[in-house]
Amino acid sequence: ILGGRTSRPGRWPWQCSLQSDPSGHICGCVLIGKKWVLTVAHCFEGRENAAVWKVVFGINNLDHPSDFMQTRLVKTIILHPRYNRAVVDYDISIVELDEDIVETSYVRPVCLPTKGQLVEPDTYCYITGWGHMGNKMPFKLQEGEVRIISLERCQSYFDLKTITSRMLCAGYESGTIDSCMGDSGGPLVCEQEGGQWTLYGLTSWGSVCFSKVMGPGVYSNVSHFIDWIERQIYIHSFLIN
Amino acid sequence: CISQACSGACANDPNCGTPHNKTNCSQCEPITLELCMNLPYNYTHFPNYLGHRTQKEASISWESSLFPALVQTNCYKYLMYFACTILVPKCEPETSQRIPPCRSLCKHAKERCESVLGIVGLQWPEDTDCTQFPDEKLDNQTCLMPDEDVEECSPSHFKCRSGRCILASRRCDGEADCEDDSDEENCGCTERGLWECPVNKMCIKHSMICDGFPDCPDELEEKNCSSCTNDELECANHECVSRDRWCDGVVDCKDSSDEWNCVTLSKGVRSLLTIHRSASDHHVCADAWDDELTHWVCKQMGLGGPSVAEFAQEADHLEHNKMLHLIKDWKKKNGSTFHELLMKGQTCESRAKVSLTCTREDCGHRPAARMSKR
């Protein structure tokens, strides 16, 4: 996260780290159910074998495992069948864990929007992750507050790319607070009335985040994929296994 | 030849008999080379004038890349016509003989376009010596010259208003390629090689039509994709599956959509458990109901939070017979769908239907910040 700040442990209990040996942390991810995690499809490019991955929950400092940490192996990776590597469209995937997580104060699922529940432009939301900070990679989870930008306005920042309805833009024209390499797959969450947090985006792509080319970040629009997510979880829970 | 004279397709082959008699001569064949499908003739004869033995060989040849690229320079109005007369020579159906281009056509093309090639360091194709082609005035031989109305651009090109041909892929790509910008005008879905959604005019790829994923408003691109009989229902991927197999616990549609949305709760004062089996709705008899089932059903509907079951008395006798019953050994079927545990055809002893209240699992709550006295 560029321009963010270090998070307090447990503040984002749905944030998880997708890890693979020997590199360690590769992408962010989001807990949506006891056995289910969302992330982006591009994290698995060239690494689609479930056996090489593990998912770490309840962690704040990547370098210091805490007592609240839970680790699970990956049982299944479900990539969106329309994921297009060239234009980074339909950049979403579901990860089935090998066993349920134990829900604690530090490990809790986030809410998904209902079908048709959209986040309005100019809403302020939060992004989190262990991605690049512009001058270094952090050990501690970072958070940043970003503003939702309309697709039309977002398109004006990206001449050579098409912003589709599967995408969501957030950030600032100046790029002061933005997601960066290593944040991919992590959450963009907005607080609803009653203090509930809902997942609207997954960090996907943007301009080279610590270059002088600024602009907002582009996130996978979770609201667009609700039917697909619910269907896949049903199929893999009741029909395939 | 089988006999002294050549027969069949070889009958008119001038080389029949020398050096070897022929039994297998090439005949006229339909033009399949996309570059040349705008020609005023439809049949060709191989080998062509560039030495290619088949259309496939011609299609992957250097010349079939060179001419379409060269035509964009607008060096000669009839360049593509000339290129096609040597790539896919016209075949005279009656004689099965190829018709060459006229020498003047070849010379004009070479004079005007060879120098353009030279600028980028390329050479005019060696096999196109114009003297090999007949002079339409001197030689007593039929040769090809373009008519006024001959299409100058091949089907894989777009013709600018100025007359220049540009690659069709450059039409509506956001950058002007014609000097008059005409390639970026009227760029609707069709011009961009896409399909237009009827309601909001959104453009989608042709591959997205009838693929089981809704894209247009009202899913209009997913309509009329199959023709199922009255005994069948349409899967999300547009396969047809017998009504009997709908919601029977066995996947029949390849995308498993025959087993989706099989269990719902009725909307009303009592949220009755409703099973959509064989394309009609059934309620569930409360006989032998177990709390474990309550959670099972709610979880299948994506509602894994606290849940409560109630039983609603049913006075109608006909309804008793229509209800579904739990099978005896349902506990052994752990991990299966709930609707797989039900069967038809038994009387409901309790005369009560199952009604459920399901809730979502808790989500999105952060732990409260710990307070410490200062």
XYZ file of C-alpha atoms in Angstrom:
615
model
C 0.000 0.000 0.000
C 1.353 3.420 -0.911
C 0.628 6.305 1.431
C -1.081 4.111 4.009
C -0.296 3.329 7.606
C 0.463 0.255 9.683
C -2.673 -1.581 10.825
C -3.433 -2.572 14.368
C -3.403 -6.394 14.759
C -6.888 -7.860 14.321
C -8.317 -4.739 12.663
C -8.851 -6.574 9.359
C -9.618 -10.165 10.461
C -10.613 -11.290 6.922
C -7.239 -10.368 5.399
C -5.107 -13.397 4.591
C -1.763 -14.045 2.932
C -1.413 -16.465 0.032
C 2.019 -18.016 0.354
C 4.187 -20.385 -1.609
C 7.657 -21.732 -0.849
C 10.322 -20.508 -1.101
C 9.037 -16.999 -1.813
C 6.626 -16.681 1.132
C 3.942 -14.041 0.688
C 2.828 -13.715 -2.941
C -0.663 -12.274 -2.870
C -3.333 -11.053 -0.518
C -6.656 -12.845 -0.097
C -9.951 -12.441 1.745
C -11.812 -14.866 4.012
C -15.501 -15.101 3.036
C -16.522 -18.321 4.798
C -15.054 -20.953 7.101
C -13.584 -22.827 4.177
C -13.594 -20.238 1.418
C -11.253 -17.469 0.367
C -11.389 -14.985 -2.508
C -8.383 -13.671 -4.387
C -7.564 -12.634 -7.960
C -6.894 -15.089 -10.786
C -3.614 -13.499 -11.852
C -1.964 -14.631 -8.605
C -2.062 -18.195 -9.949
C -0.491 -17.524 -13.350
C 2.017 -20.324 -13.842
C 1.207 -21.681 -10.364
C -2.186 -23.320 -10.686
C -1.254 -26.402 -8.669
C -3.122 -26.208 -5.335
C -0.436 -28.255 -3.589
C 2.171 -25.461 -3.724
C 0.034 -22.964 -1.798
C -0.836 -22.271 1.798
C -3.075 -19.585 3.259
C -2.163 -17.767 6.454
C -4.832 -16.040 8.584
C -4.705 -13.901 11.726
C -1.278 -12.513 10.947
C -0.123 -8.901 11.099
C 3.667 -9.084 10.912
C 4.793 -11.505 8.199
C 8.137 -11.869 9.960
C 6.670 -12.688 13.389
C 4.108 -15.486 13.523
C 1.560 -14.726 16.241
C -0.418 -16.986 18.572
C -3.556 -16.039 16.655
C -2.206 -17.248 13.348
C -3.932 -20.124 11.517
C -2.541 -21.816 8.433
C -4.489 -23.899 5.948
C -3.512 -25.743 2.796
C -5.347 -25.235 -0.453
C -7.723 -27.964 -1.612
C -9.046 -26.394 -4.828
C -8.331 -23.297 -6.886
C -11.332 -22.159 -8.955
C -10.310 -19.611 -11.591
C -13.030 -17.641 -13.334
C -13.464 -19.359 -16.717
C -13.464 -16.010 -18.481
C -10.270 -14.718 -16.858
C -8.344 -12.962 -19.591
C -4.661 -12.650 -18.876
C -4.053 -10.111 -21.634
C -6.568 -7.505 -20.511
C -6.832 -8.612 -16.847
C -10.611 -8.936 -17.095
C -12.630 -11.330 -14.886
C -9.669 -11.311 -12.515
C -11.133 -13.359 -9.683
C -10.679 -16.802 -8.192
C -12.037 -18.794 -5.289
C -9.834 -20.891 -3.048
C -11.215 -23.861 -1.142
C -9.245 -24.587 2.036
C -8.379 -28.135 3.095
C -10.258 -27.593 6.384
C -12.386 -24.955 8.112
C -10.753 -22.051 9.902
C -11.560 -21.564 13.581
C -13.341 -18.251 13.916
C -11.641 -15.958 16.441
C -11.324 -12.204 16.980
C -8.371 -12.276 14.606
C -9.824 -14.572 11.947
C -13.326 -13.716 10.759
C -15.047 -13.636 7.380
C -16.071 -10.419 5.667
C -19.587 -9.909 4.249
C -20.202 -10.189 0.531
C -22.531 -7.691 -1.125
C -25.917 -9.004 -2.141
C -26.676 -9.213 -5.859
C -27.077 -5.699 -7.216
C -25.605 -4.073 -4.095
C -23.121 -1.600 -5.511
C -20.791 0.897 -3.921
C -21.423 4.496 -4.987
C -18.693 6.745 -6.404
C -17.133 9.061 -3.802
C -17.646 6.508 -1.014
C -14.569 6.142 1.169
C -13.386 2.576 1.683
C -10.242 0.772 2.868
C -7.611 -1.293 1.118
C -5.135 -3.476 2.975
C -2.102 -5.573 2.160
C 1.550 -6.433 2.529
C 2.395 -5.032 -0.914
C 5.117 -2.584 -1.870
C 5.157 0.788 -0.093
C 7.095 2.631 -2.789
C 10.429 2.416 -1.031
C 10.267 -0.997 0.658
C 8.177 -4.086 1.254
C 6.552 -3.955 4.708
C 6.515 -6.685 7.304
C 3.384 -5.323 8.983
C -0.030 -5.167 7.321
C -0.716 -1.734 5.845
C -4.078 -0.004 5.379
C -5.116 2.970 3.265
C -8.341 4.895 2.799
C -9.382 5.281 -0.836
C -12.265 6.958 -2.630
C -14.434 5.050 -5.130
C -14.211 6.532 -8.640
C -16.845 6.109 -11.379
C -15.927 3.860 -14.328
C -16.235 6.762 -16.789
C -13.808 8.890 -14.844
C -11.513 5.930 -14.293
C -11.412 5.202 -18.035
C -9.998 8.697 -18.607
C -6.852 7.699 -16.683
C -6.214 4.594 -18.793
C -6.036 5.398 -22.523
C -4.870 1.991 -23.635
C -6.970 -0.225 -21.386
C -10.700 -0.768 -21.278
C -12.300 -0.439 -17.872
C -15.102 -3.012 -17.870
C -18.112 -3.501 -15.609
C -16.124 -6.298 -13.942
C -13.789 -3.662 -12.541
C -14.031 -1.057 -9.826
C -11.726 1.945 -9.468
C -10.624 3.567 -6.260
C -7.904 5.937 -5.178
C -6.854 9.426 -6.114
C -5.780 11.177 -9.305
C -2.444 11.914 -7.728
C -2.032 8.286 -6.655
C -1.188 9.375 -3.108
C -2.873 6.361 -1.511
C -2.903 3.293 -3.732
C -2.407 -0.447 -3.771
C 0.838 -1.822 -5.203
C 2.694 -5.010 -6.123
C 2.014 -7.714 -3.537
C -1.397 -6.313 -2.546
C -3.117 -8.208 -5.380
C -6.058 -10.309 -4.244
C -6.425 -8.309 -1.048
C -9.652 -6.596 0.001
C -11.291 -3.274 -0.728
C -13.910 -3.067 2.013
C -16.491 -0.448 2.869
C -18.274 -0.017 6.185
C -22.054 -0.354 6.144
C -24.479 1.016 8.700
C -24.220 -0.993 11.895
C -20.457 -1.342 11.619
C -20.496 -4.301 9.239
C -17.773 -4.383 6.595
C -18.564 -5.554 3.068
C -16.113 -6.662 0.394
C -16.588 -4.703 -2.828
C -13.219 -5.114 -4.514
C -10.144 -7.283 -4.849
C -6.859 -5.557 -5.688
C -6.189 -6.305 -9.356
C -4.101 -3.825 -11.379
C -3.185 -0.189 -12.016
C -0.380 1.961 -13.314
C 3.138 1.104 -12.151
C 2.427 2.229 -8.630
C 5.681 3.892 -7.653
C 6.324 5.492 -11.018
C 5.419 9.067 -11.789
C 2.437 7.863 -13.835
C -0.346 8.294 -11.339
C -4.007 7.342 -11.302
C -6.384 5.209 -9.285
C -6.089 1.484 -8.617
C -8.315 -1.004 -10.401
C -10.088 -3.690 -8.383
C -12.164 -6.714 -9.398
C -15.795 -5.728 -8.865
C -17.029 -8.352 -6.386
C -20.697 -7.281 -6.785
C -20.521 -8.422 -10.410
C -19.413 -11.909 -9.413
C -21.829 -12.719 -6.556
C -23.858 -15.267 -8.520
C -20.715 -16.982 -9.760
C -19.164 -17.097 -6.270
C -22.299 -18.501 -4.604
C -22.774 -21.031 -7.390
C -19.186 -22.280 -7.212
C -19.299 -22.668 -3.437
C -22.557 -24.640 -3.748
C -21.207 -26.842 -6.546
C -17.972 -27.636 -4.721
C -19.683 -28.157 -1.346
C -22.586 -30.342 -2.461
C -22.200 -31.566 -6.020
C -18.527 -32.247 -6.661
C -17.083 -33.364 -3.338
C -2.794 -42.371 -69.203
C -4.647 -45.601 -69.059
C -5.033 -45.460 -72.824
C -2.973 -43.502 -75.341
C -5.095 -40.414 -74.973
C -5.361 -38.541 -71.722
C -8.772 -38.814 -70.132
C -10.963 -36.909 -67.727
C -9.397 -33.829 -66.202
C -6.165 -34.511 -68.074
C -7.810 -34.548 -71.484
C -7.033 -30.909 -72.138
C -3.697 -30.798 -70.352
C -1.160 -29.587 -72.942
C 1.512 -31.682 -71.243
C -0.438 -34.906 -71.446
C 1.819 -37.569 -72.764
C 5.134 -35.825 -72.116
C 7.269 -36.741 -70.323
C 4.865 -39.201 -68.693
C 1.279 -39.875 -69.406
C -1.007 -38.456 -66.780
C -3.987 -39.883 -64.955
C -4.220 -37.313 -62.188
C -4.392 -33.693 -63.314
C -5.392 -30.740 -61.236
C -8.822 -29.357 -61.901
C -10.674 -26.165 -61.165
C -11.237 -25.745 -57.465
C -13.228 -23.135 -55.482
C -11.176 -20.224 -54.156
C -10.710 -20.514 -50.402
C -7.901 -17.989 -49.940
C -9.670 -15.267 -47.935
C -7.505 -12.517 -49.395
C -8.913 -13.152 -52.835
C -12.557 -13.858 -52.224
C -13.693 -10.578 -53.783
C -12.581 -11.555 -57.262
C -14.950 -11.607 -60.245
C -14.203 -15.332 -60.588
C -14.721 -18.177 -58.117
C -12.505 -21.015 -59.354
C -8.747 -21.363 -59.417
C -6.168 -23.755 -60.767
C -2.913 -24.874 -59.164
C 0.054 -24.679 -59.324
C -0.199 -20.897 -59.388
C 2.177 -18.407 -61.044
C 4.319 -18.198 -57.917
C 5.026 -21.940 -57.868
C 2.720 -22.795 -54.970
C 1.187 -26.229 -55.418
C -1.908 -25.763 -53.260
C -4.046 -22.968 -51.866
C -2.823 -23.871 -48.403
C 0.740 -23.346 -49.541
C -0.276 -20.043 -51.126
C -2.029 -18.917 -47.942
C 1.099 -19.300 -45.815
C 3.469 -17.937 -48.444
C 5.524 -14.807 -48.107
C 3.645 -13.243 -51.019
C 0.264 -13.628 -49.322
C 1.599 -11.491 -46.481
C 3.451 -9.082 -48.707
C 0.647 -8.017 -51.027
C -1.942 -7.201 -48.293
C 0.678 -5.112 -46.519
C 1.709 -3.394 -49.742
C -1.864 -2.600 -50.723
C -2.107 -0.287 -47.713
C 0.434 2.027 -49.291
C -2.073 2.771 -52.048
C 0.693 2.299 -54.634
C -1.589 0.868 -57.333
C -5.364 0.756 -57.452
C -5.470 -2.788 -58.862
C -2.570 -4.268 -56.911
C -4.730 -6.700 -54.959
C -6.494 -7.795 -58.148
C -3.131 -8.479 -59.783
C -1.835 -10.259 -56.682
C -4.811 -12.571 -56.712
C -4.497 -13.395 -60.404
C -1.075 -14.852 -59.667
C -1.841 -16.284 -56.196
C -5.110 -17.954 -57.216
C -5.146 -17.879 -61.043
C -8.528 -17.952 -62.699
C -9.542 -21.414 -63.884
C -11.663 -21.833 -66.973
C -14.176 -24.531 -65.977
C -14.631 -25.907 -69.453
C -10.967 -26.485 -70.171
C -9.618 -26.665 -66.594
C -6.882 -24.297 -67.670
C -5.574 -21.315 -65.780
C -5.965 -17.823 -67.232
C -2.957 -15.527 -66.700
C -3.049 -11.811 -65.926
C -2.289 -9.535 -68.865
C 1.240 -8.274 -69.193
C 0.217 -4.611 -68.845
C -1.524 -5.331 -65.508
C 1.658 -6.982 -64.247
C 3.855 -4.154 -65.511
C 1.695 -1.409 -63.963
C 1.656 -3.165 -60.616
C 5.417 -3.664 -60.688
C 6.257 -0.150 -61.874
C 4.169 1.539 -59.194
C 4.759 -0.721 -56.218
C 8.292 -2.106 -56.624
C 9.833 1.218 -55.611
C 7.662 1.331 -52.459
C 9.002 -2.076 -51.490
C 12.518 -0.862 -52.150
C 12.116 1.868 -49.516
C 11.782 -0.761 -46.828
C 14.492 -2.918 -48.366
C 12.233 -5.595 -49.830
C 12.204 -7.029 -53.320
C 9.388 -7.539 -55.767
C 8.575 -11.309 -55.922
C 11.045 -12.953 -58.279
C 8.537 -15.207 -59.992
C 6.557 -12.299 -61.354
C 8.468 -11.706 -64.571
C 5.847 -9.850 -66.585
C 7.102 -11.164 -69.923
C 5.698 -14.597 -69.045
C 2.197 -13.137 -69.296
C 0.513 -12.499 -72.655
C 0.106 -9.053 -74.141
C -3.585 -8.448 -74.539
C -3.012 -6.609 -77.826
C -0.377 -8.732 -79.509
C -0.849 -12.300 -78.308
C -3.857 -14.241 -79.359
C -4.412 -15.519 -75.841
C -7.011 -14.716 -73.196
C -5.669 -12.793 -70.213
C -7.148 -10.964 -67.228
C -7.556 -7.217 -66.888
C -9.537 -5.552 -64.076
C -12.972 -4.114 -64.750
C -13.829 -0.683 -63.418
C -15.964 -2.188 -60.659
C -13.441 -4.740 -59.413
C -13.132 -4.702 -55.627
C -9.815 -3.131 -54.785
C -9.709 -4.267 -51.189
C -9.794 -7.896 -50.189
C -12.366 -9.056 -47.597
C -9.682 -8.798 -44.944
C -9.234 -5.107 -45.741
C -11.292 -2.006 -45.140
C -11.579 0.512 -47.937
C -10.994 4.094 -46.803
C -13.145 6.826 -48.304
C -10.022 7.871 -50.190
C -9.929 4.435 -51.813
C -6.970 3.106 -49.886
C -7.160 -0.364 -48.372
C -6.210 -0.865 -44.743
C -6.255 -4.061 -42.711
C -9.752 -4.729 -41.390
C -8.298 -5.225 -37.904
C -7.294 -1.553 -37.923
C -10.896 -0.462 -38.457
C -12.296 1.074 -35.271
C -9.186 0.384 -33.223
C -9.057 3.918 -31.835
C -6.281 5.091 -34.154
C -6.811 6.704 -37.547
C -5.151 4.696 -40.315
C -6.895 6.237 -43.342
C -5.645 9.718 -44.201
C -9.264 10.921 -44.038
C -9.905 9.115 -40.669
C -12.766 7.217 -42.303
C -11.666 3.983 -40.584
C -12.657 5.474 -37.217
C -16.108 6.652 -38.292
C -19.387 4.910 -37.416
C -17.647 2.522 -35.071
C -20.598 0.540 -33.809
C -20.361 -2.983 -32.468
C -20.624 -4.578 -35.923
C -17.770 -2.510 -37.290
C -15.639 -3.619 -34.367
C -16.487 -7.253 -35.034
C -18.710 -7.417 -31.944
C -22.379 -8.072 -31.191
C -24.667 -5.314 -29.952
C -26.921 -5.901 -26.943
C -30.439 -4.843 -28.014
C -31.314 -2.716 -24.962
C -28.269 -0.748 -23.946
C -26.234 -1.025 -27.202
C -23.344 -2.540 -25.255
C -20.899 -4.487 -27.455
C -19.986 -8.048 -26.543
C -17.857 -10.687 -28.258
C -19.647 -13.229 -30.419
C -18.208 -15.974 -28.222
C -20.243 -14.554 -25.321
C -23.555 -15.310 -27.049
C -25.254 -18.421 -25.652
C -22.308 -19.305 -23.431
C -24.327 -19.509 -20.210
C -22.970 -16.265 -18.706
C -25.380 -13.313 -18.769
C -23.850 -10.167 -20.287
C -26.621 -8.031 -21.827
C -29.456 -6.577 -19.719
C -32.297 -9.120 -19.366
C -29.798 -11.771 -20.543
C -31.024 -11.227 -24.105
C -27.914 -12.778 -25.644
C -28.745 -16.013 -23.796
C -32.259 -16.297 -25.239
C -33.346 -18.654 -28.049
C -30.175 -20.688 -27.717
C -31.819 -24.084 -27.611
C -34.981 -25.849 -28.693
C -36.000 -28.134 -25.851
C -39.153 -30.260 -26.099
C -42.083 -29.951 -23.677
C -40.635 -32.826 -21.630
C -37.323 -31.047 -21.234
C -35.943 -28.020 -19.470
C -33.071 -25.815 -20.577
C -29.825 -25.878 -18.584
C -27.901 -22.619 -18.049
C -25.508 -23.742 -20.774
C -28.513 -24.377 -23.080
C -28.405 -28.167 -23.059
C -31.819 -29.831 -22.811
C -32.454 -32.226 -19.932
C -35.588 -34.197 -19.165
C -37.861 -32.619 -16.518
C -37.724 -35.862 -14.503
C -34.036 -35.401 -13.918
C -34.363 -31.880 -12.570
C -33.315 -31.642 -8.896
C -32.941 -35.390 -8.396
C -29.502 -35.068 -6.790
C -27.679 -36.283 -9.891
C -25.881 -33.818 -12.164
C -27.271 -34.058 -15.708
C -26.447 -30.649 -17.248
C -22.713 -30.375 -17.854
C -22.686 -27.130 -15.841
C -24.778 -28.855 -13.109
C -27.512 -26.219 -13.437
C -30.233 -28.902 -13.159
C -29.215 -29.153 -9.499
C -29.194 -25.413 -8.725
C -31.916 -23.583 -6.780
C -33.632 -26.856 -5.897
C -34.266 -25.859 -2.299
C -35.901 -22.552 -1.399
C -38.128 -21.053 1.256
C -41.544 -19.761 0.205
C -42.081 -16.060 0.533
C -44.998 -15.398 2.811
C -45.976 -15.461 6.445
C -44.719 -19.037 6.771
C -41.386 -19.679 5.069
C -42.236 -23.216 3.949
C -39.406 -25.415 2.802
C -39.971 -25.855 -0.942
C -38.316 -28.386 -3.219
C -38.362 -27.754 -6.962
C -38.341 -31.367 -8.127
C -39.137 -32.384 -11.737
C -39.964 -28.765 -12.492
C -42.757 -28.450 -9.923
C -42.756 -27.281 -6.316
C -43.225 -29.659 -3.398
C -43.323 -29.143 0.352
C -41.610 -31.424 2.828
C -43.445 -33.590 5.335
C -42.348 -33.008 8.937
C -42.288 -36.766 9.763
C -38.958 -37.730 11.408
C -37.539 -34.207 11.042
C -34.228 -33.667 12.833
C -32.474 -30.448 13.933
C -29.394 -31.559 12.021
C -31.443 -31.281 8.830
C -32.423 -27.704 9.617
C -28.794 -26.624 9.537
C -28.105 -28.816 6.492
C -30.872 -27.157 4.454
C -29.970 -23.612 5.483
C -26.301 -24.224 4.669
C -27.239 -25.486 1.209
C -29.036 -22.192 0.634
C -25.885 -20.309 1.653
C -27.363 -19.397 5.036
C -25.125 -21.017 7.592
C -26.118 -18.932 10.615
C -28.559 -19.868 13.415
C -31.665 -21.615 12.130
C -35.033 -22.781 13.487
C -37.562 -25.303 12.177
C -41.307 -25.118 12.716
C -44.103 -27.357 11.554
C -47.196 -26.050 9.828
C -50.334 -28.225 9.950
C -51.843 -29.021 6.577
C -55.581 -29.696 6.428
C -55.761 -30.539 2.732
C -55.602 -34.346 2.225
C -54.466 -34.040 -1.362
C -51.493 -32.031 -0.178
C -50.406 -34.879 2.118
C -49.819 -37.122 -0.853
C -47.909 -34.498 -2.827
C -45.393 -33.859 -0.050
C -41.879 -35.256 -0.154
C -40.604 -37.535 2.594
C -37.224 -38.138 4.076
C -35.593 -41.395 3.120
C -34.837 -43.689 6.063
C -31.058 -43.770 5.916
C -30.491 -40.074 5.196
C -27.799 -39.867 7.891
C -25.516 -42.033 5.765
C -25.592 -39.477 2.943
C -23.393 -36.893 4.596
C -22.138 -34.251 2.171
C -24.867 -34.708 -0.410
C -27.562 -32.220 -1.336
C -30.616 -32.077 0.915
C -33.064 -32.638 -1.936
C -31.336 -35.957 -2.620
C -32.648 -37.208 0.741
C -36.300 -36.899 -0.273
C -38.731 -39.237 -1.984
C -42.281 -39.053 -3.289
C -45.296 -41.287 -2.774
C -45.859 -41.677 0.985
C -48.567 -40.353 3.245
C -47.537 -37.646 5.684
C -48.435 -39.086 9.087
C -47.891 -35.859 11.001
C -49.937 -33.889 8.434
C -47.463 -31.072 8.869
C -45.077 -29.275 6.547
C -41.600 -28.083 7.436
C -41.160 -24.334 7.754
C -37.693 -22.869 8.359
C -36.055 -19.676 9.481
C -32.461 -19.405 8.253
C -29.972 -16.601 8.822
C -26.666 -15.653 7.292
C -23.463 -16.437 9.123
C -22.028 -13.502 11.010
C -19.600 -11.528 8.892
C -17.845 -8.220 8.536
C -17.468 -7.481 12.227
C -14.168 -6.350 13.665
C -13.351 -6.972 17.314
C -13.914 -3.902 19.456
C -10.725 -2.039 20.352
C -9.464 -3.045 23.780
C -9.917 -0.322 26.347
C -7.162 0.557 28.794
C -7.338 3.125 31.579
C -4.765 5.836 31.313
